[in-house]
Amino acid sequence: MRIALVTALVASLGTAPIQCSRQPDPALRTEDSAGDALWDLAQDFQKKNDPAAAHATLSFLVERYPSNRHAAAAREILAGKGDGGA
């Protein structure tokens, strides 16, 4: 009886979640995503007066990471509606 109780307890603990599940807060990220790095790279190209490289980088960002937080701003810049320095 005691062995069965211990076995059941161990089995139930093995299936219990280690921590509460929750969605991560994007504002608390400590690492940049690939899309964030591309955005920063495009801004760097813009500051160095290389608009062709900035345009190519923003195009790649929009194509490969369309849901990135900077994708909408990149689309506006590519469409000529943004300032490119945001």
PDB file of C-alpha atoms in Angstrom:
ATOM      1  CA  MET A   1       0.000   0.000   0.000  1.00  0.00           C
ATOM      2  CA  ARG A   2       2.732   2.402   0.954  1.00  0.00           C
ATOM      3  CA  ILE A   3       4.729   1.670  -2.217  1.00  0.00           C
ATOM      4  CA  ALA A   4       1.651   2.271  -4.367  1.00  0.00           C
ATOM      5  CA  LEU A   5       1.039   5.616  -2.662  1.00  0.00           C
ATOM      6  CA  VAL A   6       4.650   6.723  -3.121  1.00  0.00           C
ATOM      7  CA  THR A   7       4.600   5.593  -6.766  1.00  0.00           C
ATOM      8  CA  ALA A   8       1.390   7.527  -7.418  1.00  0.00           C
ATOM      9  CA  LEU A   9       2.829  10.625  -5.739  1.00  0.00           C
ATOM     10  CA  VAL A  10       6.048  10.478  -7.758  1.00  0.00           C
ATOM     11  CA  ALA A  11       4.102   9.926 -10.979  1.00  0.00           C
ATOM     12  CA  SER A  12       1.840  12.903 -10.301  1.00  0.00           C
ATOM     13  CA  LEU A  13       4.778  15.157  -9.472  1.00  0.00           C
ATOM     14  CA  GLY A  14       6.507  14.089 -12.669  1.00  0.00           C
ATOM     15  CA  THR A  15       3.604  15.370 -14.750  1.00  0.00           C
ATOM     16  CA  ALA A  16       3.100  18.613 -12.816  1.00  0.00           C
ATOM     17  CA  PRO A  17       4.270  21.781 -14.560  1.00  0.00           C
ATOM     18  CA  ILE A  18       7.555  23.178 -13.331  1.00  0.00           C
ATOM     19  CA  GLN A  19       6.299  26.754 -13.474  1.00  0.00           C
ATOM     20  CA  CYS A  20       3.159  28.617 -14.386  1.00  0.00           C
ATOM     21  CA  SER A  21       2.713  29.034 -18.093  1.00  0.00           C
ATOM     22  CA  ARG A  22       2.417  32.579 -19.377  1.00  0.00           C
ATOM     23  CA  GLN A  23       3.204  34.520 -22.487  1.00  0.00           C
ATOM     24  CA  PRO A  24       6.509  36.420 -22.320  1.00  0.00           C
ATOM     25  CA  ASP A  25       6.263  40.199 -22.226  1.00  0.00           C
ATOM     26  CA  PRO A  26       8.028  41.583 -25.330  1.00  0.00           C
ATOM     27  CA  ALA A  27       8.869  44.767 -23.424  1.00  0.00           C
ATOM     28  CA  LEU A  28      10.981  42.730 -20.992  1.00  0.00           C
ATOM     29  CA  ARG A  29      13.137  40.996 -23.595  1.00  0.00           C
ATOM     30  CA  THR A  30      16.827  40.993 -22.815  1.00  0.00           C
ATOM     31  CA  GLU A  31      17.952  39.818 -26.251  1.00  0.00           C
ATOM     32  CA  ASP A  32      17.222  41.200 -29.686  1.00  0.00           C
ATOM     33  CA  SER A  33      15.545  39.046 -32.276  1.00  0.00           C
ATOM     34  CA  ALA A  34      16.958  38.736 -35.793  1.00  0.00           C
ATOM     35  CA  GLY A  35      14.400  41.272 -37.003  1.00  0.00           C
ATOM     36  CA  ASP A  36      15.479  43.748 -34.327  1.00  0.00           C
ATOM     37  CA  ALA A  37      19.106  43.333 -35.373  1.00  0.00           C
ATOM     38  CA  LEU A  38      18.171  43.960 -39.015  1.00  0.00           C
ATOM     39  CA  TRP A  39      16.274  47.109 -38.022  1.00  0.00           C
ATOM     40  CA  ASP A  40      19.318  48.389 -36.115  1.00  0.00           C
ATOM     41  CA  LEU A  41      21.574  47.530 -39.051  1.00  0.00           C
ATOM     42  CA  ALA A  42      19.327  49.436 -41.465  1.00  0.00           C
ATOM     43  CA  GLN A  43      19.384  52.451 -39.141  1.00  0.00           C
ATOM     44  CA  ASP A  44      23.174  52.246 -39.020  1.00  0.00           C
ATOM     45  CA  PHE A  45      23.362  52.166 -42.830  1.00  0.00           C
ATOM     46  CA  GLN A  46      21.070  55.209 -42.963  1.00  0.00           C
ATOM     47  CA  LYS A  47      23.303  57.130 -40.538  1.00  0.00           C
ATOM     48  CA  LYS A  48      26.338  56.261 -42.671  1.00  0.00           C
ATOM     49  CA  ASN A  49      24.613  57.648 -45.785  1.00  0.00           C
ATOM     50  CA  ASP A  50      24.200  54.275 -47.484  1.00  0.00           C
ATOM     51  CA  PRO A  51      20.511  54.310 -48.460  1.00  0.00           C
ATOM     52  CA  ALA A  52      20.869  51.363 -50.856  1.00  0.00           C
ATOM     53  CA  ALA A  53      22.118  49.103 -48.067  1.00  0.00           C
ATOM     54  CA  ALA A  54      19.430  50.418 -45.702  1.00  0.00           C
ATOM     55  CA  HIS A  55      16.741  49.723 -48.319  1.00  0.00           C
ATOM     56  CA  ALA A  56      18.040  46.196 -48.963  1.00  0.00           C
ATOM     57  CA  THR A  57      18.170  45.473 -45.229  1.00  0.00           C
ATOM     58  CA  LEU A  58      14.642  46.760 -44.635  1.00  0.00           C
ATOM     59  CA  SER A  59      13.372  44.733 -47.596  1.00  0.00           C
ATOM     60  CA  PHE A  60      14.961  41.612 -46.130  1.00  0.00           C
ATOM     61  CA  LEU A  61      13.428  42.410 -42.728  1.00  0.00           C
ATOM     62  CA  VAL A  62       9.926  42.725 -44.192  1.00  0.00           C
ATOM     63  CA  GLU A  63      10.323  39.614 -46.343  1.00  0.00           C
ATOM     64  CA  ARG A  64      11.790  37.290 -43.721  1.00  0.00           C
ATOM     65  CA  TYR A  65      10.257  38.662 -40.496  1.00  0.00           C
ATOM     66  CA  PRO A  66       6.863  40.164 -41.457  1.00  0.00           C
ATOM     67  CA  SER A  67       5.514  39.969 -37.893  1.00  0.00           C
ATOM     68  CA  ASN A  68       8.505  41.669 -36.269  1.00  0.00           C
ATOM     69  CA  ARG A  69       7.703  44.775 -34.241  1.00  0.00           C
ATOM     70  CA  HIS A  70       9.673  46.922 -36.719  1.00  0.00           C
ATOM     71  CA  ALA A  71       8.141  45.451 -39.885  1.00  0.00           C
ATOM     72  CA  ALA A  72       5.341  48.027 -40.144  1.00  0.00           C
ATOM     73  CA  ALA A  73       7.787  50.929 -39.832  1.00  0.00           C
ATOM     74  CA  ALA A  74      10.082  49.260 -42.370  1.00  0.00           C
ATOM     75  CA  ARG A  75       7.177  48.958 -44.821  1.00  0.00           C
ATOM     76  CA  GLU A  76       6.399  52.663 -44.387  1.00  0.00           C
ATOM     77  CA  ILE A  77      10.009  53.631 -45.025  1.00  0.00           C
ATOM     78  CA  LEU A  78      10.157  51.404 -48.100  1.00  0.00           C
ATOM     79  CA  ALA A  79       6.933  52.963 -49.379  1.00  0.00           C
ATOM     80  CA  GLY A  80       8.440  56.431 -48.938  1.00  0.00           C
ATOM     81  CA  LYS A  81       6.146  57.398 -46.060  1.00  0.00           C
ATOM     82  CA  GLY A  82       8.709  57.165 -43.262  1.00  0.00           C
ATOM     83  CA  ASP A  83      11.764  59.241 -42.459  1.00  0.00           C
ATOM     84  CA  GLY A  84      14.213  56.348 -42.202  1.00  0.00           C
ATOM     85  CA  GLY A  85      15.693  57.649 -38.973  1.00  0.00           C
ATOM     86  CA  ALA A  86      13.175  56.356 -36.455  1.00  0.00           C
TER      87      ALA A  86
END
